Coordinates of C-alpha atoms and ligand atoms in Angstrom, one line a residue:
M49 CA 22.5 104.3 104.3
E50 CA 20.9 107.0 102.0
H51 CA 23.1 108.1 99.3
E52 CA 22.0 111.8 98.2
H53 CA 23.7 111.0 94.4
G54 CA 26.7 110.2 95.0
R55 CA 27.4 112.9 98.2
S56 CA 28.3 112.1 101.8
P57 CA 25.3 109.9 103.3
T58 CA 22.9 112.1 105.6
H59 CA 21.2 109.2 107.2
Y60 CA 23.2 107.2 110.1
R61 CA 22.3 104.1 112.4
C62 CA 23.8 106.5 115.2
L63 CA 24.5 109.7 115.5
G64 CA 27.0 110.9 118.0
I65 CA 27.0 114.7 119.7
G66 CA 29.9 115.6 121.6
V67 CA 33.7 113.8 121.2
G68 CA 35.2 113.3 124.5
P69 CA 36.3 110.3 126.0
A70 CA 32.3 108.8 126.3
N71 CA 31.5 108.9 122.7
L72 CA 35.0 108.5 121.3
S73 CA 34.9 105.3 123.2
L74 CA 31.6 104.6 121.1
A75 CA 32.9 105.6 118.2
S76 CA 35.9 103.0 118.6
L77 CA 33.8 100.0 119.8
L78 CA 31.8 100.7 116.6
H79 CA 34.4 101.5 114.0
G80 CA 34.5 97.9 112.9
H81 CA 30.9 97.6 112.4
P82 CA 29.7 98.9 109.1
E83 CA 26.1 97.5 109.4
V84 CA 25.9 100.2 112.6
S85 CA 26.7 103.3 110.5
N86 CA 27.8 106.3 112.9
L87 CA 28.8 109.5 112.6
F88 CA 30.1 111.3 116.0
L89 CA 30.2 115.3 115.4
D90 CA 31.7 117.8 118.0
R91 CA 31.9 121.0 117.8
K92 CA 35.7 121.8 118.6
T93 CA 37.4 122.9 115.5
A94 CA 40.1 119.5 116.9
F95 CA 39.8 116.9 119.3
G96 CA 40.9 118.2 122.9
W97 CA 40.9 117.0 126.6
H98 CA 40.6 119.2 128.9
D99 CA 43.7 120.8 127.1
D100 CA 43.6 124.3 129.3
Q101 CA 44.0 122.3 132.5
Q102 CA 47.1 120.4 131.2
I103 CA 48.8 121.3 134.1
P104 CA 52.8 120.1 133.9
G105 CA 53.3 116.9 135.9
T106 CA 49.5 115.8 135.9
S107 CA 48.7 112.1 135.4
L108 CA 46.0 110.4 134.9
Q109 CA 43.7 109.3 138.2
V110 CA 43.4 106.1 136.7
S111 CA 44.5 102.5 135.2
M112 CA 45.8 103.2 132.0
L113 CA 43.6 99.8 131.0
K114 CA 40.2 102.0 131.4
D115 CA 41.2 103.7 128.1
L116 CA 38.3 103.9 125.4
V117 CA 38.1 100.3 125.1
S118 CA 40.5 98.0 126.5
L119 CA 37.8 96.6 129.1
A120 CA 34.8 95.6 127.0
D121 CA 37.0 94.5 124.3
P122 CA 40.6 93.9 124.7
V123 CA 41.5 93.2 121.1
N124 CA 40.1 96.8 119.5
P125 CA 42.6 98.6 117.4
F126 CA 41.5 101.7 119.5
S127 CA 43.4 100.6 122.7
F128 CA 45.9 102.6 124.8
L129 CA 48.7 99.9 124.2
A130 CA 47.8 100.0 120.3
Y131 CA 48.8 103.2 120.4
L132 CA 51.9 102.6 122.1
H133 CA 52.7 100.1 119.8
D134 CA 51.5 102.4 116.7
Q135 CA 53.5 105.2 117.9
G136 CA 56.8 103.3 118.0
R137 CA 57.3 103.5 122.0
I138 CA 55.9 100.5 123.6
Y139 CA 59.2 99.6 125.1
H140 CA 60.1 103.2 125.9
F141 CA 56.7 103.4 127.8
L142 CA 57.8 100.1 129.3
N143 CA 61.2 101.5 130.7
A144 CA 60.0 104.7 131.9
R145 CA 57.8 102.8 134.8
F146 CA 55.7 106.0 135.0
P147 CA 54.1 105.5 138.7
A148 CA 50.8 106.7 136.2
V149 CA 50.5 108.1 132.8
P150 CA 51.4 111.4 132.3
R151 CA 47.6 112.9 131.4
Q152 CA 48.8 114.7 128.4
E153 CA 50.1 111.3 126.9
F154 CA 46.7 110.2 127.3
R155 CA 45.4 113.1 125.9
N156 CA 47.5 112.5 122.9
Y157 CA 46.6 108.9 122.9
L158 CA 42.4 110.1 123.0
A159 CA 43.5 112.5 119.7
W160 CA 45.3 109.4 118.1
A161 CA 42.2 107.6 118.0
A162 CA 39.7 110.0 117.1
G163 CA 42.2 110.7 114.1
R164 CA 42.1 107.6 113.2
N165 CA 38.4 107.0 112.9
E166 CA 36.6 108.5 109.6
N167 CA 33.6 108.9 111.4
V168 CA 34.9 111.1 113.9
V169 CA 34.2 115.2 112.9
F170 CA 35.6 118.1 114.2
G171 CA 34.3 122.0 114.0
E172 CA 30.7 121.2 113.6
E173 CA 28.1 121.9 116.5
V174 CA 24.9 120.6 117.0
R175 CA 22.4 123.0 117.2
E176 CA 19.0 120.9 117.0
V177 CA 17.5 117.3 117.7
A178 CA 13.7 116.7 116.4
F179 CA 12.3 113.7 115.5
D180 CA 9.6 112.6 112.9
G181 CA 10.4 109.3 112.4
V182 CA 13.3 110.0 112.4
F183 CA 15.7 112.3 114.3
R184 CA 16.6 115.2 112.5
V185 CA 19.7 116.8 113.5
R186 CA 20.7 120.1 112.7
T187 CA 23.8 121.3 112.6
D188 CA 25.9 124.7 112.3
R189 CA 26.6 123.3 108.8
R190 CA 23.1 120.8 107.6
T191 CA 21.1 118.4 108.7
L192 CA 21.3 115.0 109.1
T193 CA 19.2 111.9 110.2
A194 CA 19.6 109.1 112.2
D195 CA 17.5 106.0 113.8
N196 CA 19.4 106.9 117.2
V197 CA 21.3 109.6 118.6
A198 CA 24.2 109.2 121.1
V199 CA 24.6 112.6 123.4
G200 CA 28.0 112.5 125.0
V201 CA 28.2 116.6 125.4
G202 CA 30.0 115.9 129.1
I203 CA 30.7 118.3 131.5
A204 CA 30.8 122.5 131.6
P205 CA 32.8 124.8 134.6
W206 CA 30.6 125.3 137.5
L207 CA 31.1 129.1 139.1
P208 CA 29.4 129.6 142.8
P209 CA 27.0 132.6 142.2
Q210 CA 29.5 134.8 144.0
A211 CA 32.0 134.5 141.8
R212 CA 29.9 134.7 138.8
P213 CA 29.9 138.7 138.6
W214 CA 33.7 139.3 138.9
T215 CA 35.3 136.4 136.3
G216 CA 37.9 138.4 133.9
T217 CA 41.6 137.9 133.7
T218 CA 42.1 138.1 137.1
Q219 CA 39.5 135.9 138.9
Y220 CA 39.0 132.4 136.2
H221 CA 37.5 128.5 136.5
V222 CA 40.3 126.3 137.1
S223 CA 39.8 125.0 133.3
E224 CA 41.3 127.9 131.8
F225 CA 44.4 127.7 134.3
M226 CA 46.9 127.6 131.5
T227 CA 46.3 130.1 129.3
R228 CA 45.1 132.3 132.4
A229 CA 47.5 131.8 135.4
Q230 CA 51.1 132.9 134.2
D231 CA 52.9 136.0 135.0
L232 CA 51.6 135.7 139.0
G233 CA 55.5 135.8 140.3
G234 CA 54.9 138.1 143.5
K235 CA 51.1 138.3 143.7
R236 CA 48.7 137.0 146.2
V237 CA 46.6 134.0 144.7
V238 CA 43.8 132.4 146.0
V239 CA 42.5 129.0 145.1
V240 CA 39.3 127.9 146.4
G241 CA 38.0 124.2 146.2
G242 CA 39.8 121.0 147.4
G243 CA 39.4 119.1 145.0
Q244 CA 42.0 117.2 142.6
S245 CA 41.6 120.5 140.4
G246 CA 42.6 122.8 143.3
A247 CA 44.9 120.7 144.6
E248 CA 47.1 120.6 140.9
A249 CA 46.7 124.2 140.4
F250 CA 48.1 125.0 144.3
L251 CA 50.6 122.8 143.4
D252 CA 51.8 124.3 140.2
L253 CA 51.7 127.5 141.9
V254 CA 54.2 126.6 145.1
S255 CA 56.4 124.9 142.7
R256 CA 57.2 128.1 140.5
T257 CA 60.7 129.3 140.8
G258 CA 62.2 132.3 141.1
T259 CA 60.7 135.4 140.0
A260 CA 57.7 133.3 138.6
L261 CA 56.8 132.8 142.4
P262 CA 54.0 134.2 143.5
R263 CA 54.4 136.2 146.7
R264 CA 51.5 134.5 148.5
V265 CA 49.5 131.2 147.5
S266 CA 45.7 130.5 149.6
W267 CA 44.1 127.5 149.7
V268 CA 40.4 127.7 150.9
S269 CA 38.4 124.6 150.8
R270 CA 34.6 123.5 152.1
R271 CA 36.0 120.1 153.1
R272 CA 37.5 119.6 156.7
N273 CA 40.8 119.0 155.6
Y274 CA 42.4 118.2 152.2
F275 CA 41.3 114.6 151.8
P276 CA 42.8 112.2 149.5
M277 CA 40.6 110.4 147.2
D278 CA 40.5 106.4 148.4
D279 CA 41.8 104.0 145.8
S280 CA 41.9 101.0 147.5
P281 CA 40.3 97.8 146.2
F282 CA 37.2 97.3 148.1
T283 CA 36.1 101.1 147.2
N284 CA 37.4 100.7 143.9
D285 CA 34.4 97.9 143.4
F286 CA 31.9 100.9 143.4
Y287 CA 33.2 101.6 140.0
T288 CA 32.3 98.1 137.9
P289 CA 29.7 97.5 136.1
S290 CA 28.3 94.4 138.9
F291 CA 27.8 97.4 141.1
S292 CA 26.7 99.7 138.8
D293 CA 24.2 97.8 137.5
Y294 CA 23.0 97.2 141.5
F295 CA 23.0 100.9 142.4
F296 CA 20.9 101.3 139.7
T297 CA 18.1 99.5 141.1
L298 CA 18.5 101.3 144.5
P299 CA 15.9 104.0 145.2
G300 CA 16.6 107.3 144.5
E301 CA 17.2 109.1 148.2
L302 CA 19.2 105.9 148.9
R303 CA 21.0 106.6 145.3
K304 CA 21.5 110.1 146.8
A305 CA 22.8 109.3 150.3
F306 CA 25.3 107.0 148.8
N307 CA 26.6 109.4 146.5
E308 CA 26.9 112.4 149.1
Q309 CA 28.5 109.6 151.7
H310 CA 31.4 108.5 149.3
L311 CA 31.7 111.2 147.3
L312 CA 35.5 110.9 147.9
S313 CA 36.4 107.7 146.5
S314 CA 36.0 109.6 143.2
D315 CA 36.1 113.2 144.2
G316 CA 39.1 113.3 146.7
I317 CA 42.5 114.5 145.4
S318 CA 45.1 111.7 144.5
E319 CA 47.8 110.9 147.3
D320 CA 50.6 111.5 145.3
T321 CA 49.7 115.4 144.4
L322 CA 48.7 115.8 148.1
R323 CA 52.3 114.3 149.3
A324 CA 54.1 116.4 146.5
I325 CA 52.2 119.6 148.2
Y326 CA 53.6 118.5 151.8
Q327 CA 57.0 118.2 150.9
R328 CA 56.6 121.7 148.9
I329 CA 55.5 123.5 151.7
Y330 CA 58.1 121.7 154.0
L331 CA 60.9 122.7 151.7
H332 CA 59.7 126.2 151.2
R333 CA 59.2 126.7 155.0
F334 CA 61.7 125.1 156.5
V335 CA 64.6 124.6 154.1
E336 CA 64.5 127.9 151.8
D337 CA 63.3 130.0 154.9
R338 CA 60.0 131.4 153.1
T339 CA 58.1 131.3 156.0
D340 CA 54.5 133.5 154.5
L341 CA 54.5 132.0 151.1
V342 CA 51.6 129.3 151.9
G343 CA 48.1 130.1 153.7
L344 CA 46.1 126.5 154.2
H345 CA 42.1 127.2 155.0
P346 CA 40.0 124.6 154.9
N347 CA 36.7 124.0 156.5
R348 CA 35.8 127.7 155.0
E349 CA 33.7 128.3 152.5
V350 CA 33.8 131.9 150.2
V351 CA 30.9 133.8 151.3
E352 CA 31.7 137.1 149.4
V353 CA 33.7 138.4 147.2
G354 CA 34.1 142.2 146.5
R355 CA 36.5 144.7 145.2
G356 CA 39.6 145.3 147.7
P357 CA 42.1 148.4 147.9
A358 CA 43.9 149.3 144.6
G359 CA 42.6 147.0 142.4
T360 CA 42.8 143.7 144.8
W361 CA 39.8 141.4 145.3
A362 CA 38.1 140.6 148.9
L363 CA 37.4 137.6 150.2
T364 CA 35.1 137.1 152.8
L365 CA 35.3 133.5 154.4
R366 CA 33.2 131.5 156.9
H367 CA 34.2 128.9 158.8
N368 CA 32.3 126.1 159.1
D369 CA 32.7 125.2 162.8
Q370 CA 33.0 129.0 164.1
P371 CA 30.5 130.7 161.9
G372 CA 30.5 134.2 164.1
R373 CA 33.8 134.7 163.1
A374 CA 34.1 136.5 159.3
E375 CA 38.0 135.9 158.2
R376 CA 39.2 138.2 155.3
L377 CA 41.5 137.2 152.6
E378 CA 43.0 139.7 149.7
A379 CA 44.0 138.4 146.5
D380 CA 45.1 139.7 143.3
V381 CA 43.7 136.8 141.4
V382 CA 41.6 134.2 142.3
V383 CA 41.2 130.8 140.9
W384 CA 38.1 128.9 141.4
A385 CA 38.4 125.2 141.1
T386 CA 34.7 124.4 142.3
G387 CA 33.8 122.0 140.1
F388 CA 31.8 121.0 137.0
R389 CA 28.3 119.9 136.1
C390 CA 26.6 118.4 133.2
A391 CA 26.9 120.2 130.2
P392 CA 23.6 121.9 129.1
M393 CA 21.6 119.8 126.2
D394 CA 19.6 122.8 125.0
F395 CA 19.5 121.2 121.6
L396 CA 17.4 118.5 122.9
E397 CA 15.1 120.8 123.4
P398 CA 12.3 119.5 120.5
I399 CA 11.7 116.3 122.3
A400 CA 12.8 117.0 125.9
G401 CA 8.4 117.6 126.6
R402 CA 8.8 113.4 125.6
M403 CA 11.4 112.2 127.6
E404 CA 11.0 110.9 131.2
R405 CA 13.3 112.5 133.8
V406 CA 14.2 112.0 137.4
D407 CA 16.1 113.6 139.7
G408 CA 17.2 116.3 137.3
E409 CA 18.3 113.9 135.0
P410 CA 17.2 112.1 131.7
K411 CA 15.8 108.9 133.2
V412 CA 17.5 106.0 131.6
D413 CA 17.4 102.2 131.2
E414 CA 19.5 99.7 131.5
D415 CA 21.8 100.4 128.8
Y416 CA 21.3 104.3 129.2
A417 CA 18.3 104.8 126.3
V418 CA 16.6 108.0 127.5
L419 CA 12.8 106.5 128.6
W420 CA 10.6 108.4 126.0
D421 CA 7.2 108.1 123.9
G422 CA 9.2 107.4 120.7
P423 CA 8.9 104.2 118.7
P424 CA 11.2 101.3 119.7
G425 CA 14.4 101.2 117.8
H426 CA 15.0 104.7 118.2
D427 CA 16.9 105.9 121.0
V428 CA 18.4 108.8 122.9
F429 CA 21.6 107.4 124.6
V430 CA 23.1 109.6 127.1
Q431 CA 26.6 109.5 128.7
N432 CA 28.2 111.0 131.5
A433 CA 24.3 112.7 132.4
T434 CA 23.0 110.3 135.0
R435 CA 25.3 110.0 138.3
Q436 CA 22.2 110.3 140.3
Q437 CA 21.2 106.9 138.6
R438 CA 24.4 105.1 137.5
G439 CA 26.7 106.4 140.7
L440 CA 30.0 108.4 141.1
A441 CA 31.5 106.5 138.1
D442 CA 29.3 107.8 135.7
P443 CA 31.7 111.1 135.1
N444 CA 34.8 109.3 135.0
L445 CA 36.9 107.4 133.0
S446 CA 36.0 103.8 135.0
L447 CA 33.2 102.5 133.0
N448 CA 33.6 104.5 129.9
A449 CA 34.5 101.3 127.7
W450 CA 31.7 99.3 129.7
R451 CA 28.8 101.4 129.0
S452 CA 29.7 102.5 125.5
R453 CA 29.8 98.6 125.2
R454 CA 26.3 98.7 126.6
I455 CA 25.2 101.0 124.0
A456 CA 26.8 99.4 121.1
D457 CA 25.6 96.2 121.9
R458 CA 22.1 97.8 121.7
L459 CA 22.5 98.9 118.2
L460 CA 24.0 95.6 117.2
G461 CA 21.3 93.6 118.4
V462 CA 23.5 91.5 121.0
R463 CA 24.7 91.3 124.5
G464 CA 28.3 90.9 125.3
D465 CA 29.5 88.7 128.3
D466 CA 29.7 90.8 131.3
Q467 CA 32.9 89.8 133.3
L468 CA 32.5 87.9 136.9
A469 CA 30.7 89.5 139.6
S470 CA 32.4 91.0 142.3
F471 CA 33.7 89.5 145.4
I472 CA 30.8 91.1 147.6
E473 CA 27.3 90.4 147.6
W474 CA 26.0 93.6 147.2
S475 CA 22.0 92.3 146.9
A476 CA 20.6 90.9 149.8
K477 CA 19.7 87.1 148.8
D478 CA 16.4 86.6 149.3
T479 CA 15.4 83.2 151.5
G480 CA 12.1 83.6 151.0
E481 CA 11.5 83.3 154.9
A482 CA 9.7 85.5 157.1
P483 CA 11.7 88.8 157.8
W484 CA 13.1 89.6 161.4
P485 CA 10.5 91.2 163.5
A486 CA 11.0 94.8 163.6
Ligands
LIG378 C1 41.1 118.3 134.4 C2 40.5 116.4 134.3 C3 41.2 115.6 134.5 C4 40.5 114.7 134.5 N1 41.0 113.5 134.7 C5 40.6 112.0 134.6 C6 40.8 111.1 135.4 O1 42.5 111.0 135.5 N2 40.6 110.0 135.5 C7 38.9 109.9 135.2 O2 38.6 108.5 135.3 N3 38.3 111.1 134.8 C8 38.6 111.9 134.9 N4 38.3 113.3 134.1 C9 36.7 113.3 134.3 C10 36.3 113.9 132.9 O3 35.1 114.2 133.0 C11 36.4 112.7 131.7 O4 37.6 111.7 131.9 C12 36.1 113.0 130.7 O5 36.5 113.6 130.0 C13 34.3 112.8 130.2 O6 34.5 112.5 129.0 P1 33.3 113.6 128.2 O7 33.1 112.7 126.6 O8 32.3 112.5 128.8 O9 33.1 114.9 128.2 P2 34.2 115.8 127.6 O10 35.3 115.3 127.7 O11 33.5 117.1 128.2 O12 33.9 116.0 126.1 C14 32.6 116.2 125.7 C15 32.6 116.9 124.2 O13 31.2 117.8 123.5 C16 31.3 118.6 123.2 N5 30.1 119.3 122.6 C17 29.3 119.9 123.7 N6 28.0 120.1 123.4 C18 28.2 120.0 122.0 C19 27.5 120.2 121.1 N7 26.3 121.1 121.1 N8 27.6 119.7 119.2 C20 29.0 118.9 119.1 N9 30.1 119.2 120.5 C21 29.5 119.5 121.5 C22 33.0 119.3 123.3 O14 33.1 120.1 122.8 C23 33.5 118.3 124.3 O15 34.7 118.3 122.9 C24 39.1 114.7 134.3 C25 38.2 115.9 134.3 C26 39.0 117.1 134.0 C27 38.5 118.4 134.2

């Protein structure tokens, strides 16, 4: 590590860009390893985890063991259990018997892990990464150098083109829900999007009471129905290291088809959320006599957005089975829960031409290092940017610790033990005999 006359070091073995759960996991795994000097930068002024979507009552969609480190390094001091213990609340947590960890509590755990790691810095944005024998990482404050770079810039809200011209205080992406979706009492609100985020927004709106309750809440989804996430044991095997490694070997078109076919195993709605919504609707309709509060419109796409009378919005819907019949919805407010895409990595522009790409993603090896023409030992690792190559688990927390462990092991020059393979034989076992005749 290079020291400039007593000033803080400016050269690192690994420089992390972005501090969400992905890079925070890597920072946690590297923390006890001074031989890999590291620094992780985030442009936010303080740690946050989808803070504007911390809707009260929401929970983590995965096991609490899928924290930053436990599945890869169960004795690491940055585990969720270590957090509970450190805060003196481990018995309370046990007694509370939450069916799933409250999302806000998991967010607080992540903030705790970031706060006790001196290699994590907030309020510094990476603007450019160049290479001239070392990586030169230019931020809004200084230039640092590194042997390796780990990019974990996560996801960015996505809006369909027909929504983009209209965004503001009465049309917005669900990622801004907690700030914007206030004072909706007596209004007509349309939620567009049939995934977990849309479901949580819808549930929150129909659960408001008294004068805070909207006049009407409509829920539009392209999916044929409001489908659940598949959380059953064999489907969950898709979210294990051995399946991820198998998936990685498949041809691109098979991987694409798989991701489309099994999307609901990750992007469906938690069954608990669906049940809560159904029960709320029952109570409104049959017990509290609010027969006109809710409108459910699955199997439809919003094809046009325009201005309606007196400052309202007019949405044109196309029914997937009956495309000839145009439906109209009038709204005071539209919440677009239309998902997220990988955040842009424009700061890699100076070296982008040297990096291989596949299916619109940086092409990675088995350790998530981008294939490029740079010298060995100088890697750009990417986290949460290779769904087409590594499968549906890539954006979520399931393989977060394991993926970071792969990267950390590469930096440390070791290879940790993998867990036992799945019960399922994912790959064909070649007997060496002639294949079946076609
Ligand atoms: C509301 C919500 C709830 C979710 N709940 C779950 C769940 O329960 N279970 C699950 O498995 N998954 C869940 N997910 C999926 C989610 O994507 C992951 O949990 C996780 O946030 C991905 O982590 P990440 O580190 O890749 O990205 P992010 O969390 O998006 O973090 C990326 C970070 O990079 C920073 N950054 C970007 N560009 C720069 C730059 N140029 N310089 C410096 N910093 C930069 C950003 O400020 C940000 O802090 C949820 C997603 C959402 C939206």
